[in-house]
PDB file of C-alpha atoms in Angstrom:
ATOM      1  CA  MET A1463     105.335  58.956  67.490  1.00  0.00           C
ATOM      2  CA  LYS A1464     106.714  62.119  65.856  1.00  0.00           C
ATOM      3  CA  ASN A1465     109.147  64.218  67.192  1.00  0.00           C
ATOM      4  CA  ASN A1466     108.287  67.935  66.834  1.00  0.00           C
ATOM      5  CA  THR A1467     111.540  69.882  66.767  1.00  0.00           C
ATOM      6  CA  ASN A1468     109.968  72.993  65.169  1.00  0.00           C
ATOM      7  CA  ASN A1469     107.686  73.391  68.238  1.00  0.00           C
ATOM      8  CA  THR A1470     110.122  75.285  70.405  1.00  0.00           C
ATOM      9  CA  GLU A1471     108.410  76.907  73.267  1.00  0.00           C
ATOM     10  CA  LYS A1472     109.822  80.059  74.799  1.00  0.00           C
ATOM     11  CA  PRO A1473     109.610  80.415  78.460  1.00  0.00           C
ATOM     12  CA  GLN A1474     107.203  83.245  79.162  1.00  0.00           C
ATOM     13  CA  LYS A1475     108.247  86.065  81.412  1.00  0.00           C
ATOM     14  CA  GLN A1476     106.076  86.303  84.435  1.00  0.00           C
ATOM     15  CA  GLU A1477     104.735  89.904  84.989  1.00  0.00           C
ATOM     16  CA  PHE A1478     103.486  91.207  88.307  1.00  0.00           C
ATOM     17  CA  LEU A1479     100.084  92.634  88.665  1.00  0.00           C
ATOM     18  CA  PHE A1480     101.266  96.121  89.778  1.00  0.00           C
ATOM     19  CA  ASP A1481     104.581  98.115  89.560  1.00  0.00           C
ATOM     20  CA  GLY A1482     106.954  98.247  92.401  1.00  0.00           C
ATOM     21  CA  ILE A1483     105.709 101.714  93.478  1.00  0.00           C
ATOM     22  CA  ASN A1484     102.092 100.249  93.737  1.00  0.00           C
ATOM     23  CA  TYR A1485     103.452  97.682  96.259  1.00  0.00           C
ATOM     24  CA  LYS A1486     105.352 100.187  98.296  1.00  0.00           C
ATOM     25  CA  ILE A1487     102.193 102.279  98.684  1.00  0.00           C
ATOM     26  CA  LEU A1488     100.137  99.332  99.522  1.00  0.00           C
ATOM     27  CA  LEU A1489     102.575  98.483 102.216  1.00  0.00           C
ATOM     28  CA  ILE A1490     102.519 102.103 103.533  1.00  0.00           C
ATOM     29  CA  GLY A1491      98.690 101.803 103.713  1.00  0.00           C
ATOM     30  CA  ILE A1492      98.737  98.615 105.533  1.00  0.00           C
ATOM     31  CA  GLY A1493     101.088 100.065 107.947  1.00  0.00           C
ATOM     32  CA  VAL A1494      98.762 103.152 108.522  1.00  0.00           C
ATOM     33  CA  ILE A1495      95.789 100.726 109.036  1.00  0.00           C
ATOM     34  CA  ALA A1496      97.901  98.788 111.544  1.00  0.00           C
ATOM     35  CA  LEU A1497      98.936 102.124 113.361  1.00  0.00           C
ATOM     36  CA  GLY A1498      95.224 102.967 113.626  1.00  0.00           C
ATOM     37  CA  PHE A1499      94.310  99.697 115.246  1.00  0.00           C
ATOM     38  CA  ILE A1500      97.238 100.080 117.786  1.00  0.00           C
ATOM     39  CA  LEU A1501      95.902 103.595 118.618  1.00  0.00           C
ATOM     40  CA  MET A1502      92.631 102.022 119.178  1.00  0.00           C
ATOM     41  CA  SER A1503      93.717  99.414 121.665  1.00  0.00           C
ATOM     42  CA  GLY A1504      93.922  99.653 125.474  1.00  0.00           C
ATOM     43  CA  GLY A1505      91.983 101.782 127.889  1.00  0.00           C
ATOM     44  CA  GLY A1506      90.428  98.878 129.794  1.00  0.00           C
ATOM     45  CA  SER A1507      90.112  98.553 133.565  1.00  0.00           C
ATOM     46  CA  ASP A1508      91.442  95.775 135.642  1.00  0.00           C
ATOM     47  CA  ASN A1509      88.519  95.814 137.888  1.00  0.00           C
ATOM     48  CA  PRO A1510      85.092  95.294 136.226  1.00  0.00           C
ATOM     49  CA  ASN A1511      83.332  97.197 138.747  1.00  0.00           C
ATOM     50  CA  VAL A1512      85.198 100.356 138.047  1.00  0.00           C
ATOM     51  CA  PHE A1513      84.643 102.376 134.902  1.00  0.00           C
ATOM     52  CA  ASN A1514      87.675 103.868 133.155  1.00  0.00           C
ATOM     53  CA  GLU A1515      87.045 107.121 131.281  1.00  0.00           C
ATOM     54  CA  ASP A1516      90.129 106.468 128.891  1.00  0.00           C
ATOM     55  CA  VAL A1517      87.677 104.559 126.660  1.00  0.00           C
ATOM     56  CA  PHE A1518      86.222 107.845 125.443  1.00  0.00           C
ATOM     57  CA  SER A1519      89.566 109.647 124.912  1.00  0.00           C
ATOM     58  CA  PHE A1520      90.198 111.719 121.678  1.00  0.00           C
ATOM     59  CA  ARG A1521      92.723 109.113 120.495  1.00  0.00           C
ATOM     60  CA  ARG A1522      90.276 106.326 120.495  1.00  0.00           C
ATOM     61  CA  ILE A1523      87.123 108.094 119.386  1.00  0.00           C
ATOM     62  CA  ARG A1524      88.570 110.404 116.697  1.00  0.00           C
ATOM     63  CA  LEU A1525      92.261 109.802 115.825  1.00  0.00           C
ATOM     64  CA  ALA A1526      92.390 105.942 115.506  1.00  0.00           C
ATOM     65  CA  PRO A1527      89.217 105.655 113.206  1.00  0.00           C
ATOM     66  CA  THR A1528      90.382 108.622 111.105  1.00  0.00           C
ATOM     67  CA  THR A1529      93.808 106.890 110.735  1.00  0.00           C
ATOM     68  CA  VAL A1530      92.314 103.597 109.800  1.00  0.00           C
ATOM     69  CA  LEU A1531      90.206 105.310 107.008  1.00  0.00           C
ATOM     70  CA  ILE A1532      93.213 107.144 105.882  1.00  0.00           C
ATOM     71  CA  GLY A1533      95.016 103.951 105.489  1.00  0.00           C
ATOM     72  CA  PHE A1534      92.135 102.342 103.570  1.00  0.00           C
ATOM     73  CA  GLY A1535      92.244 105.286 101.205  1.00  0.00           C
ATOM     74  CA  ILE A1536      95.938 104.946 100.528  1.00  0.00           C
ATOM     75  CA  THR A1537      95.550 101.200  99.796  1.00  0.00           C
ATOM     76  CA  ILE A1538      92.680 101.984  97.355  1.00  0.00           C
ATOM     77  CA  TYR A1539      94.868 104.602  95.778  1.00  0.00           C
ATOM     78  CA  SER A1540      97.687 102.062  95.303  1.00  0.00           C
ATOM     79  CA  ILE A1541      95.284  99.522  93.628  1.00  0.00           C
ATOM     80  CA  PHE A1542      93.832 102.154  91.222  1.00  0.00           C
ATOM     81  CA  LYS A1543      97.124 103.860  90.322  1.00  0.00           C
ATOM     82  CA  LYS A1544      97.919 103.343  86.621  1.00  0.00           C
ATOM     83  CA  SER A1545     101.392 101.994  85.510  1.00  0.00           C
ATOM     84  CA  LYS A1546     103.408 104.133  83.353  1.00  0.00           C
TER      85      LYS A1546
END
C-alpha cells in the first residue's frame, strides 16, 4: 500500500444557499402568513343550531386572505432576491 502524502485535502467551506438578509425577509414573510391565518380563525358558534354572522366579517373575508397573499409575495421576493 502506498501512502499519498501529496494528496492533502483542504476542508471546503460550506456556503449557505442565500445571504442572511434573504433569510430575514423569508422569516418576515412566514410571520405575515401566520398572522393572516390567525386573523382568519374564530367566528364559530357554540350551538350548531344558531348561525353566527361573524363568519362574514371584513377581517375574515378581505383582510386575512390579503395578508396571507402579501406574506406569500414577501417569501417569493426573498427567494428571488439576488445576492450582492
